[in-house]
Short mmCIF file of C-alpha atoms and ligand atoms in Angstrom, two decimals:
data_model
loop_
_atom_site.label_atom_id
_atom_site.label_comp_id
_atom_site.label_asym_id
_atom_site.label_seq_id
_atom_site.Cartn_x
_atom_site.Cartn_y
_atom_site.Cartn_z
CA MET X 1468 -49.73 60.44 46.74
CA LYS X 1469 -50.16 57.52 49.08
CA LYS X 1470 -51.09 55.28 46.18
CA ILE X 1471 -47.94 56.18 44.26
CA GLN X 1472 -45.76 55.49 47.30
CA LEU X 1473 -47.42 52.13 47.75
CA ILE X 1474 -46.80 51.15 44.14
CA ILE X 1475 -43.15 52.16 44.32
CA PHE X 1476 -42.74 50.19 47.52
CA MET X 1477 -44.31 47.11 45.95
CA LEU X 1478 -42.09 47.38 42.88
CA ALA X 1479 -39.04 47.63 45.11
CA VAL X 1480 -40.02 44.49 47.03
CA PHE X 1481 -40.69 42.66 43.81
CA HIS X 1482 -37.31 43.68 42.42
CA VAL X 1483 -35.45 42.54 45.50
CA SER X 1484 -37.14 39.16 45.54
CA VAL X 1485 -36.33 38.60 41.87
CA SER X 1486 -32.67 39.49 42.21
CA SER X 1487 -32.21 37.46 45.37
CA GLN X 1488 -33.52 34.45 43.49
CA GLN X 1489 -31.11 34.94 40.61
CA GLN X 1490 -28.06 35.89 42.65
CA PRO X 1491 -26.32 32.84 44.06
CA GLU X 1492 -25.06 33.18 47.61
CA SER X 1493 -21.59 32.13 46.59
CA PHE X 1494 -19.57 31.86 43.40
CA CYS X 1495 -18.36 28.31 43.67
CA GLY X 1496 -19.14 25.39 45.95
CA THR X 1497 -15.88 23.52 45.42
CA THR X 1498 -13.33 23.55 48.23
CA GLY X 1499 -10.09 21.78 49.11
CA VAL X 1500 -7.43 20.11 47.00
CA ASP X 1501 -8.01 17.12 44.73
CA PRO X 1502 -5.98 14.12 46.05
CA TRP X 1503 -4.82 13.52 42.47
CA LEU X 1504 -3.14 16.95 42.49
CA THR X 1505 -1.23 16.09 45.66
CA GLU X 1506 0.03 12.96 43.96
CA TYR X 1507 0.88 14.97 40.86
CA PHE X 1508 3.00 17.43 42.86
CA THR X 1509 4.83 14.55 44.55
CA ASN X 1510 5.67 12.75 41.30
CA ARG X 1511 5.55 15.63 38.85
CA ASP X 1512 8.36 14.27 36.63
CA ASP X 1513 6.42 11.05 36.03
CA PHE X 1514 3.56 13.06 34.55
CA ARG X 1515 5.68 15.29 32.36
CA THR X 1516 5.28 14.88 28.59
CA GLU X 1517 6.93 16.69 25.72
CA SER X 1518 3.70 16.82 23.79
CA PHE X 1519 1.57 19.92 23.68
CA ASP X 1520 -0.71 18.46 21.03
CA PRO X 1521 -4.32 19.58 21.15
CA ILE X 1522 -6.57 17.53 23.41
CA TYR X 1523 -10.22 17.27 22.39
CA VAL X 1524 -12.75 16.49 25.11
CA PRO X 1525 -16.36 15.33 24.54
CA LEU X 1526 -18.94 17.00 26.80
CA THR X 1527 -22.32 15.59 27.69
CA ILE X 1528 -24.63 18.55 28.20
CA HIS X 1529 -27.49 17.99 30.64
CA LEU X 1530 -30.20 20.67 30.73
CA THR X 1531 -32.54 20.42 33.66
CA GLY X 1532 -36.08 21.78 33.85
CA THR X 1533 -39.00 21.60 36.23
CA ASP X 1534 -41.28 18.56 36.53
CA GLN X 1535 -43.52 20.38 34.04
CA GLY X 1536 -40.65 20.60 31.52
CA LYS X 1537 -40.08 24.34 31.90
CA GLY X 1538 -37.06 26.52 32.56
CA HIS X 1539 -34.32 24.82 30.51
CA PHE X 1540 -31.16 26.76 29.72
CA SER X 1541 -31.48 28.63 26.41
CA ILE X 1542 -30.02 26.51 23.62
CA GLU X 1543 -28.64 29.60 21.88
CA THR X 1544 -26.87 30.81 25.06
CA LEU X 1545 -25.43 27.32 25.44
CA TYR X 1546 -23.68 27.56 22.07
CA GLU X 1547 -22.44 31.08 22.77
CA SER X 1548 -21.05 29.92 26.13
CA LEU X 1549 -19.32 26.97 24.45
CA CYS X 1550 -17.66 29.48 22.12
CA THR X 1551 -16.39 31.37 25.20
CA LEU X 1552 -15.30 28.10 26.86
CA ASN X 1553 -13.13 27.04 23.92
CA SER X 1554 -11.65 30.51 23.74
CA ASP X 1555 -10.83 30.30 27.47
CA PHE X 1556 -9.03 26.97 26.95
CA GLU X 1557 -7.32 27.91 23.69
CA ASP X 1558 -3.93 28.65 25.31
CA SER X 1559 -4.11 25.34 27.18
CA ASN X 1560 -4.67 23.59 23.82
CA ILE X 1561 -7.69 21.80 25.27
CA GLN X 1562 -10.87 22.05 23.21
CA PHE X 1563 -14.38 20.82 23.89
CA TYR X 1564 -17.19 19.52 21.74
CA ILE X 1565 -20.76 18.35 22.30
CA GLN X 1566 -21.31 14.64 22.53
CA GLU X 1567 -24.90 14.25 21.37
CA PRO X 1568 -27.56 13.88 22.45
CA ILE X 1569 -28.12 16.87 24.71
CA ASN X 1570 -29.87 15.36 27.72
CA TYR X 1571 -33.02 17.07 28.99
CA ILE X 1572 -33.87 16.19 32.61
CA ASN X 1573 -37.26 17.39 33.82
CA ARG X 1574 -37.05 17.16 37.62
CA THR X 1575 -37.59 20.13 39.89
CA VAL X 1576 -35.57 18.54 42.73
CA TYR X 1577 -32.49 18.61 40.49
CA HIS X 1578 -33.32 21.80 38.62
CA ASN X 1579 -33.47 23.73 41.86
CA HIS X 1580 -31.32 21.79 44.32
CA GLU X 1581 -30.57 23.42 47.63
CA HIS X 1582 -28.14 20.75 48.78
CA PHE X 1583 -25.18 19.08 47.12
CA SER X 1584 -26.64 15.63 47.86
CA ALA X 1585 -29.43 16.09 45.30
CA GLY X 1586 -26.94 17.34 42.72
CA ILE X 1587 -24.63 14.39 43.32
CA GLN X 1588 -27.55 11.99 42.96
CA MET X 1589 -28.50 13.70 39.68
CA MET X 1590 -24.94 13.21 38.43
CA GLN X 1591 -24.64 9.59 39.51
CA LEU X 1592 -27.91 8.70 37.78
CA ASN X 1593 -27.31 10.61 34.54
CA ASN X 1594 -23.57 10.75 33.83
CA VAL X 1595 -22.47 9.40 30.46
CA PRO X 1596 -19.13 7.60 30.83
CA GLY X 1597 -16.23 8.65 28.59
CA THR X 1598 -17.41 12.26 28.51
CA ALA X 1599 -17.15 15.28 30.81
CA ASN X 1600 -20.65 15.75 32.21
CA CYS X 1601 -21.94 19.31 32.62
CA TYR X 1602 -25.31 20.06 34.25
CA PHE X 1603 -27.04 23.39 33.66
CA VAL X 1604 -29.55 23.96 36.44
CA ALA X 1605 -31.47 26.90 37.89
CA ASN X 1606 -29.89 26.60 41.34
CA PRO X 1607 -26.77 24.50 42.06
CA ALA X 1608 -26.99 24.56 45.87
CA GLY X 1609 -26.82 28.34 46.10
CA ASN X 1610 -23.68 28.66 43.95
CA CYS X 1611 -22.80 29.83 40.46
CA GLY X 1612 -21.40 26.36 40.04
CA TYR X 1613 -19.43 23.51 41.60
CA TYR X 1614 -17.47 20.41 40.81
CA ALA X 1615 -18.48 17.43 42.93
CA SER X 1616 -15.87 14.67 43.01
CA GLN X 1617 -18.50 12.22 44.30
CA GLY X 1618 -20.70 13.05 41.34
CA ASN X 1619 -17.70 13.27 38.98
CA ALA X 1620 -19.34 16.16 37.11
CA ILE X 1621 -19.89 19.87 37.27
CA ALA X 1622 -23.12 21.77 37.92
CA LEU X 1623 -23.57 25.30 36.59
CA SER X 1624 -26.18 27.91 37.34
CA GLN X 1625 -27.95 29.17 34.22
CA GLY X 1626 -27.68 32.73 35.52
CA CYS X 1627 -23.87 32.50 35.79
CA SER X 1628 -23.36 30.84 32.39
CA GLY X 1629 -23.80 33.65 29.90
CA PRO X 1630 -21.47 34.23 26.97
CA ASN X 1631 -19.42 36.71 29.03
CA SER X 1632 -19.10 34.37 32.03
CA HIS X 1633 -16.12 32.18 32.82
CA THR X 1634 -17.88 29.96 35.38
CA TRP X 1635 -17.72 27.02 32.99
CA ALA X 1636 -13.93 27.37 32.56
CA HIS X 1637 -13.55 27.74 36.35
CA GLU X 1638 -15.58 24.59 37.16
CA LEU X 1639 -13.85 22.54 34.45
CA GLY X 1640 -10.59 23.77 35.98
CA HIS X 1641 -11.74 22.06 39.22
CA PHE X 1642 -12.84 19.01 37.21
CA PHE X 1643 -9.27 18.74 35.86
CA SER X 1644 -7.83 18.97 39.42
CA LEU X 1645 -7.24 22.72 39.93
CA PRO X 1646 -8.01 24.25 43.34
CA HIS X 1647 -8.84 27.90 43.88
CA THR X 1648 -5.86 30.25 43.87
CA PHE X 1649 -6.94 31.08 47.47
CA VAL X 1650 -7.59 27.47 48.47
CA GLY X 1651 -7.89 27.07 52.24
CA TRP X 1652 -9.58 30.47 52.59
CA GLU X 1653 -13.03 29.32 51.37
CA GLY X 1654 -15.64 30.69 53.76
CA ILE X 1655 -13.14 32.96 55.54
CA ARG X 1656 -13.62 36.61 54.69
CA TRP X 1657 -10.51 38.79 54.53
CA GLU X 1658 -11.01 41.90 56.61
CA HIS X 1659 -9.41 45.17 55.69
CA GLY X 1660 -6.48 46.15 57.92
CA LYS X 1661 -5.57 42.62 59.03
CA THR X 1662 -2.51 40.54 58.15
CA ALA X 1663 -2.17 36.84 57.31
CA LEU X 1664 -0.96 36.32 60.89
CA ASP X 1665 -4.50 37.03 62.10
CA TYR X 1666 -5.78 34.08 60.07
CA GLU X 1667 -3.21 31.39 60.86
CA GLY X 1668 -5.04 28.46 62.39
CA GLN X 1669 -8.25 29.38 60.56
CA VAL X 1670 -7.04 28.90 57.00
CA ARG X 1671 -7.06 25.22 56.07
CA ARG X 1672 -3.85 25.33 54.00
CA VAL X 1673 -0.40 26.84 54.56
CA ILE X 1674 -0.83 30.53 53.76
CA GLU X 1675 1.16 31.55 50.68
CA ARG X 1676 3.69 34.34 51.18
CA VAL X 1677 4.11 37.11 48.62
CA GLU X 1678 7.78 36.13 48.17
CA ARG X 1679 6.53 32.65 47.18
CA ASP X 1680 9.34 30.98 49.11
CA ASN X 1681 6.68 28.50 50.31
CA CYS X 1682 4.74 28.31 47.03
CA THR X 1683 5.37 24.60 46.33
CA PHE X 1684 3.36 23.53 49.38
CA ALA X 1685 1.37 26.63 50.38
CA SER X 1686 -2.20 27.23 49.16
CA ASP X 1687 -2.75 25.84 45.62
CA GLY X 1688 0.83 24.52 45.28
CA PHE X 1689 1.45 26.38 42.00
CA CYS X 1690 4.36 28.81 41.96
CA ASP X 1691 3.09 30.89 39.06
CA THR X 1692 -0.19 31.77 40.75
CA PRO X 1693 0.55 34.57 43.22
CA ALA X 1694 -0.72 34.76 46.79
CA ASP X 1695 -4.50 35.26 47.00
CA TYR X 1696 -6.65 35.45 50.13
CA LEU X 1697 -9.96 36.61 48.62
CA SER X 1698 -12.76 34.05 48.92
CA TYR X 1699 -15.60 36.35 47.89
CA ARG X 1700 -16.50 37.69 44.45
CA TRP X 1701 -14.50 40.85 43.81
CA ASN X 1702 -14.06 43.51 41.14
CA CYS X 1703 -10.63 44.34 39.80
CA THR X 1704 -8.68 47.45 38.91
CA GLY X 1705 -7.66 48.30 35.35
CA ASN X 1706 -4.60 46.10 35.99
CA TYR X 1707 -6.84 43.11 36.79
CA GLU X 1708 -5.78 43.27 40.44
CA SER X 1709 -7.90 43.48 43.57
CA ASN X 1710 -8.70 46.88 45.01
CA GLU X 1711 -8.10 45.31 48.40
CA VAL X 1712 -4.50 45.43 49.60
CA MET X 1713 -3.62 42.46 51.83
CA TYR X 1714 -0.61 41.70 54.02
CA ASP X 1715 1.08 38.33 54.29
CA GLN X 1716 2.71 36.80 57.40
CA VAL X 1717 5.77 39.05 57.08
CA VAL X 1718 3.50 42.05 56.45
CA THR X 1719 4.39 42.40 52.76
CA PRO X 1720 1.51 44.16 51.00
CA PHE X 1721 0.00 42.73 47.81
CA ARG X 1722 -3.12 42.63 45.65
CA SER X 1723 -4.72 39.46 44.25
CA ASP X 1724 -4.36 38.60 40.55
CA GLY X 1725 -7.85 38.68 39.03
CA SER X 1726 -6.79 37.50 35.58
CA LEU X 1727 -6.78 33.88 36.75
CA PHE X 1728 -9.93 31.80 36.12
CA MET X 1729 -9.40 29.97 39.43
CA SER X 1730 -9.66 33.18 41.47
CA TYR X 1731 -12.97 34.73 42.55
CA ALA X 1732 -12.50 37.90 40.51
CA SER X 1733 -15.45 39.08 38.38
CA ASP X 1734 -15.91 37.67 34.91
CA GLY X 1735 -14.58 40.85 33.32
CA CYS X 1736 -11.21 40.38 35.07
CA MET X 1737 -10.62 36.69 34.25
CA SER X 1738 -8.78 35.63 31.11
CA ARG X 1739 -6.29 32.84 31.77
CA PHE X 1740 -4.96 29.73 33.41
CA SER X 1741 -1.31 29.91 34.46
CA TYR X 1742 1.29 27.76 32.72
CA GLU X 1743 1.58 25.38 35.69
CA GLN X 1744 -2.19 25.13 35.97
CA THR X 1745 -2.33 24.20 32.28
CA GLU X 1746 0.40 21.57 32.78
CA ALA X 1747 -1.57 20.04 35.66
CA MET X 1748 -4.85 19.97 33.71
CA ARG X 1749 -3.18 18.34 30.71
CA ALA X 1750 -1.45 15.80 32.98
CA ASN X 1751 -4.80 15.07 34.66
CA LEU X 1752 -6.38 14.49 31.25
CA ASN X 1753 -3.52 12.27 30.10
CA SER X 1754 -3.64 10.10 33.24
CA LYS X 1755 -6.66 10.05 35.55
CA ARG X 1756 -9.07 11.25 32.87
CA ASN X 1757 -7.49 9.72 29.77
CA ASP X 1758 -10.85 8.16 28.83
CA LEU X 1759 -11.86 11.71 27.85
CA VAL X 1760 -8.96 12.38 25.49
CA ARG X 1761 -9.69 12.49 21.75
CA THR X 1762 -7.22 13.45 19.04
CA SER X 1763 -9.55 15.45 16.80
CA PHE X 1764 -12.89 17.19 16.57
CA PRO X 1765 -15.64 14.94 15.21
CA ASP X 1766 -17.08 17.45 12.71
CA PRO X 1767 -15.63 19.79 10.08
CA ASN X 1768 -15.64 23.47 10.98
CA ILE X 1769 -18.47 25.68 9.79
CA ASP X 1770 -17.72 29.13 8.43
CA ASP X 1771 -18.87 31.89 10.78
CA LYS X 1772 -21.14 33.61 8.25
CA VAL X 1773 -22.45 30.69 6.29
CA ILE X 1774 -26.17 31.47 5.89
CA SER X 1775 -26.67 34.69 3.96
CA PHE X 1776 -30.32 34.42 2.98
CA GLY X 1777 -33.54 32.53 3.56
CA TYR X 1778 -37.26 32.64 2.89
CA PRO X 1779 -39.64 34.28 3.83
CA SER X 1780 -37.92 37.66 3.70
CA ASP X 1781 -38.37 41.19 2.34
CA SER X 1782 -41.74 41.58 4.12
CA VAL X 1783 -43.51 39.06 1.87
CA SER X 1784 -46.96 37.98 3.03
CA ILE X 1785 -47.33 34.31 3.78
CA PRO X 1786 -50.30 32.41 5.20
CA PHE X 1787 -50.19 32.61 9.00
CA ASP X 1788 -51.51 29.07 9.49
CA ASN X 1789 -49.12 27.35 7.09
CA ALA X 1790 -45.89 29.30 7.16
CA LEU X 1791 -42.69 27.53 6.28
CA ALA X 1792 -39.18 28.98 6.46
CA PHE X 1793 -36.25 27.54 4.57
CA TRP X 1794 -32.65 28.40 3.82
CA PRO X 1795 -29.73 26.86 1.97
CA GLU X 1796 -28.52 23.61 3.47
CA VAL X 1797 -25.11 23.76 5.19
CA PRO X 1798 -23.60 20.30 4.61
CA GLU X 1799 -21.30 20.52 7.68
CA ALA X 1800 -24.15 21.47 10.04
CA SER X 1801 -25.74 18.92 12.36
CA HIS X 1802 -28.31 21.43 13.62
CA TYR X 1803 -29.69 24.87 12.98
CA ILE X 1804 -30.76 27.33 15.66
CA ILE X 1805 -33.71 29.44 14.59
CA GLU X 1806 -35.06 32.45 16.48
CA VAL X 1807 -38.39 34.14 15.78
CA SER X 1808 -39.35 37.52 17.23
CA ARG X 1809 -41.84 40.32 16.80
CA LEU X 1810 -39.03 42.83 17.32
CA PRO X 1811 -36.16 43.45 14.89
CA ASN X 1812 -33.65 43.40 17.77
CA PHE X 1813 -34.94 40.00 19.02
CA GLY X 1814 -35.54 41.57 22.43
CA PHE X 1815 -38.50 39.29 22.89
CA ILE X 1816 -38.32 35.79 21.46
CA VAL X 1817 -41.50 34.11 20.18
CA ALA X 1818 -39.74 30.85 19.37
CA ARG X 1819 -36.20 29.52 19.63
CA GLU X 1820 -35.42 25.99 18.54
CA ARG X 1821 -32.59 23.69 17.60
CA ILE X 1822 -33.63 21.66 14.57
CA GLU X 1823 -31.94 19.26 12.17
CA ARG X 1824 -33.47 20.23 8.81
CA ASN X 1825 -33.02 23.43 6.82
CA GLU X 1826 -36.67 24.28 7.05
CA TYR X 1827 -38.99 25.30 9.85
CA GLN X 1828 -42.75 25.36 10.27
CA PHE X 1829 -43.76 28.50 12.17
CA GLU X 1830 -46.36 27.82 14.84
CA GLY X 1831 -48.84 30.12 16.55
CA LEU X 1832 -48.48 33.11 14.22
CA LYS X 1833 -51.13 35.82 14.35
CA PRO X 1834 -52.45 37.25 11.08
CA GLY X 1835 -51.54 40.86 10.35
CA ILE X 1836 -48.35 40.71 12.42
CA ARG X 1837 -44.83 41.31 11.17
CA TYR X 1838 -42.33 38.65 12.27
CA TYR X 1839 -38.54 38.68 12.27
CA TRP X 1840 -36.45 35.53 12.12
CA ARG X 1841 -32.82 34.44 11.80
CA VAL X 1842 -30.96 31.17 11.74
CA LYS X 1843 -27.45 29.86 12.35
CA ALA X 1844 -25.70 26.58 11.58
CA VAL X 1845 -23.92 24.60 14.31
CA ASN X 1846 -22.41 21.17 14.83
CA ALA X 1847 -20.61 19.22 17.56
CA ASN X 1848 -17.64 21.61 17.54
CA SER X 1849 -18.68 24.76 15.65
CA PHE X 1850 -20.25 27.11 18.18
CA CYS X 1851 -19.15 30.58 17.19
CA GLY X 1852 -21.12 31.09 13.98
CA GLU X 1853 -23.14 34.20 13.39
CA PHE X 1854 -26.82 34.38 12.69
CA SER X 1855 -28.01 34.96 9.14
CA PRO X 1856 -29.15 38.48 8.37
CA THR X 1857 -32.53 39.18 9.98
CA MET X 1858 -35.43 38.35 7.69
CA VAL X 1859 -38.93 39.74 7.97
CA PHE X 1860 -42.34 38.63 6.75
CA VAL X 1861 -45.98 39.40 7.35
CA ALA X 1862 -48.32 36.67 8.56
CA ALA X 1863 -51.43 37.03 6.42
CA GLN X 1864 -54.85 35.45 6.04
CA PRO X 1865 -54.47 32.70 3.48
CA THR X 1866 -55.94 33.28 0.01
CA ALA X 1867 -57.84 30.36 -1.44
CA THR X 1868 -55.94 28.77 -4.29
CA ASN X 1869 -56.39 25.41 -5.86
CA ASP X 1870 -53.29 23.35 -6.20
CA LEU X 1871 -52.80 22.21 -9.76
CA PHE X 1872 -50.46 19.31 -9.03
CA THR X 1873 -49.99 16.99 -6.09
CA ASP X 1874 -46.45 16.38 -4.80
CA ASN X 1875 -46.34 13.15 -6.77
CA GLU X 1876 -47.48 14.77 -9.98
CA TRP X 1877 -44.70 17.37 -9.99
CA SER X 1878 -41.40 16.99 -8.17
CA VAL X 1879 -38.17 19.00 -8.29
CA LEU X 1880 -35.31 16.52 -7.99
CA LYS X 1881 -32.60 18.82 -6.66
CA THR X 1882 -33.60 22.04 -4.92
CA ALA X 1883 -30.10 23.45 -4.22
CA LEU X 1884 -28.34 24.41 -7.45
CA TYR X 1885 -25.11 26.01 -8.48
CA SER X 1886 -25.38 29.05 -10.73
CA GLY X 1887 -26.31 28.03 -14.27
CA GLU X 1888 -27.18 24.44 -13.31
CA PRO X 1889 -30.50 23.29 -14.84
CA LEU X 1890 -33.54 22.61 -12.69
CA GLU X 1891 -34.43 18.93 -13.06
CA MET X 1892 -38.12 18.09 -12.70
CA ARG X 1893 -40.37 15.11 -13.08
CA PHE X 1894 -44.04 15.24 -14.03
CA ASP X 1895 -46.37 12.29 -13.76
CA LEU X 1896 -49.76 13.34 -15.04
CA PRO X 1897 -53.08 11.51 -15.36
CA GLU X 1898 -53.89 13.49 -18.50
CA SER X 1899 -52.15 15.77 -20.98
CA LEU X 1900 -51.92 19.48 -20.20
CA ASP X 1901 -50.87 22.77 -21.83
CA ALA X 1902 -49.75 25.12 -19.08
CA GLU X 1903 -47.87 28.35 -18.53
CA TRP X 1904 -44.80 28.46 -16.28
CA MET X 1905 -42.86 31.26 -14.64
CA VAL X 1906 -39.72 31.57 -12.49
CA VAL X 1907 -39.82 34.34 -9.87
CA ASP X 1908 -37.33 35.44 -7.24
CA ALA X 1909 -38.02 35.74 -3.49
CA MET X 1910 -39.50 39.22 -4.05
CA GLY X 1911 -41.92 37.82 -6.62
CA ARG X 1912 -40.19 39.42 -9.62
CA PRO X 1913 -40.57 37.33 -12.81
CA LEU X 1914 -37.30 36.19 -14.36
CA ALA X 1915 -38.35 33.71 -17.02
CA ARG X 1916 -41.59 32.36 -18.44
CA GLY X 1917 -42.93 30.12 -21.18
CA ASP X 1918 -45.41 27.40 -22.12
CA TRP X 1919 -45.23 23.65 -21.74
CA SER X 1920 -47.19 20.86 -23.38
CA PHE X 1921 -47.21 17.83 -21.15
CA PRO X 1922 -48.23 14.42 -22.43
CA ARG X 1923 -50.04 11.98 -20.16
CA GLY X 1924 -47.70 9.87 -18.04
CA THR X 1925 -44.12 10.56 -16.94
CA THR X 1926 -42.08 13.44 -18.35
CA TRP X 1927 -38.57 14.47 -17.33
CA LEU X 1928 -37.81 18.11 -17.87
CA ASP X 1929 -34.67 20.22 -17.48
CA THR X 1930 -35.33 23.94 -17.22
CA PRO X 1931 -32.19 26.05 -17.66
CA THR X 1932 -31.38 28.62 -14.99
CA SER X 1933 -29.48 31.76 -15.83
CA PRO X 1934 -25.89 32.28 -14.60
CA SER X 1935 -26.98 35.88 -13.95
CA TRP X 1936 -29.37 34.80 -11.16
CA MET X 1937 -27.74 35.66 -7.85
CA PRO X 1938 -27.55 33.17 -4.96
CA GLY X 1939 -30.96 33.19 -3.32
CA LEU X 1940 -34.37 31.65 -3.28
CA TYR X 1941 -36.49 31.17 -6.36
CA PHE X 1942 -39.89 29.77 -7.18
CA ILE X 1943 -41.15 28.07 -10.28
CA ARG X 1944 -44.87 28.37 -10.85
CA VAL X 1945 -47.10 26.45 -13.27
CA VAL X 1946 -50.52 27.95 -14.06
CA TYR X 1947 -53.42 26.39 -15.90
CA ASN X 1948 -56.95 27.61 -16.08
CA GLY X 1949 -56.83 29.63 -12.84
CA GLU X 1950 -55.14 26.87 -10.85
CA GLN X 1951 -51.47 26.88 -9.99
CA SER X 1952 -48.68 24.99 -8.26
CA VAL X 1953 -45.42 26.36 -6.91
CA ARG X 1954 -42.10 24.67 -6.17
CA ARG X 1955 -39.06 26.34 -4.66
CA PHE X 1956 -35.33 26.04 -5.29
CA THR X 1957 -32.20 27.86 -4.15
CA ILE X 1958 -29.11 28.91 -6.01
CA ILE X 1959 -26.25 28.31 -3.60
CA ARG X 1960 -23.47 30.14 -5.45
ZN1 ZN P 1452 -14.35 27.18 42.37
#
């Protein structure tokens, strides 16, 4: 009995220490009002434009890790979070894209920085001009994130940057001049039962009244963001309002609006910038930050479900020490993200990589094990694509086979074909040869076969493919005297 109690106690301690490491002390480290915004409010008419054209903004993504090169933000989560970010800014007609390359910084003092000074130094040394610089770190000075004007960049905690988080939108809101909806209250905790009168003198801005008769100069200066005094992370009601009821200086009760990204409401409450906030961000981009404004996305859009098949699949056995995956090329893609797992739900990832080519050499497979993999296509501005269907194969002990042809002796000129297009091949043989050939699909089912007589030297050969062959992966095999060679091709559509 004592032993069991001890184990439970140890587990509890372990759990607490883990969660305290992951849970930042505060949501955001940014306080105060950007001097640009004060100028904007004073001369608002000068900033006004008729245009609501889309603004495209290049982002430089910096991913920090430890000195040993460990702990970088997951590349797949990054793309999912970018999808959320562009959705968050859709109504503002501001859209973001990745300015390559993604910058990996392996320095523990930045990766886990307890003080803003280290973060600011990181930014000053690594910022890429003409882009909005975003740093994903393990610990941004105890916060989920912050914008540092001295560093002219934002830092985001990995743990607060999941696909369902809006920390990125919040910090970019600061980057484009927005203060918190409760600005002035940072670090001051509203206590139940008090009124705004109890906090006058403590709050660093004029306290906004519910009536909003002072909204042009009180708190954040926006009149379409209601009064908000809550400077701690809070959960909302079904109406996206705070559970806490506060009282302003004239003792009018109200609840905070949790739908605004610039509040401290939980991620599930947040969904918007106000109209005036959007106007200010767009004005900031068109003036102070006009070096970030682009008029279009750099890359064409990729369809969400573009990769429908790949190889190996259907539980085929492939040699564990020389296992290659491939899938149809997506011409619009700059990169592919591949995930490999031993579980069909990808609960535990064996490998996750961003690669440029439509093939992947599996590493470290164990013979006799079943592996699951999937892949998606991305580019500078297509983040929201879905993974291919999950494919499965068995890593097997290789069987000894002698290769009949070297790569030079037999080459397939075009490996991605449209239905019915012939397969063009070139043979360059040191001696003549009578061999058998066969086309099989990814499951190994034979579809066509025949015999070839090759003369010595170079031969060009077109093998017809059938319009009845469905899009997918195929192999052509040539066999002679117990030796064989295999080449692969895909039918795209
Ligand atoms: Zn903030």
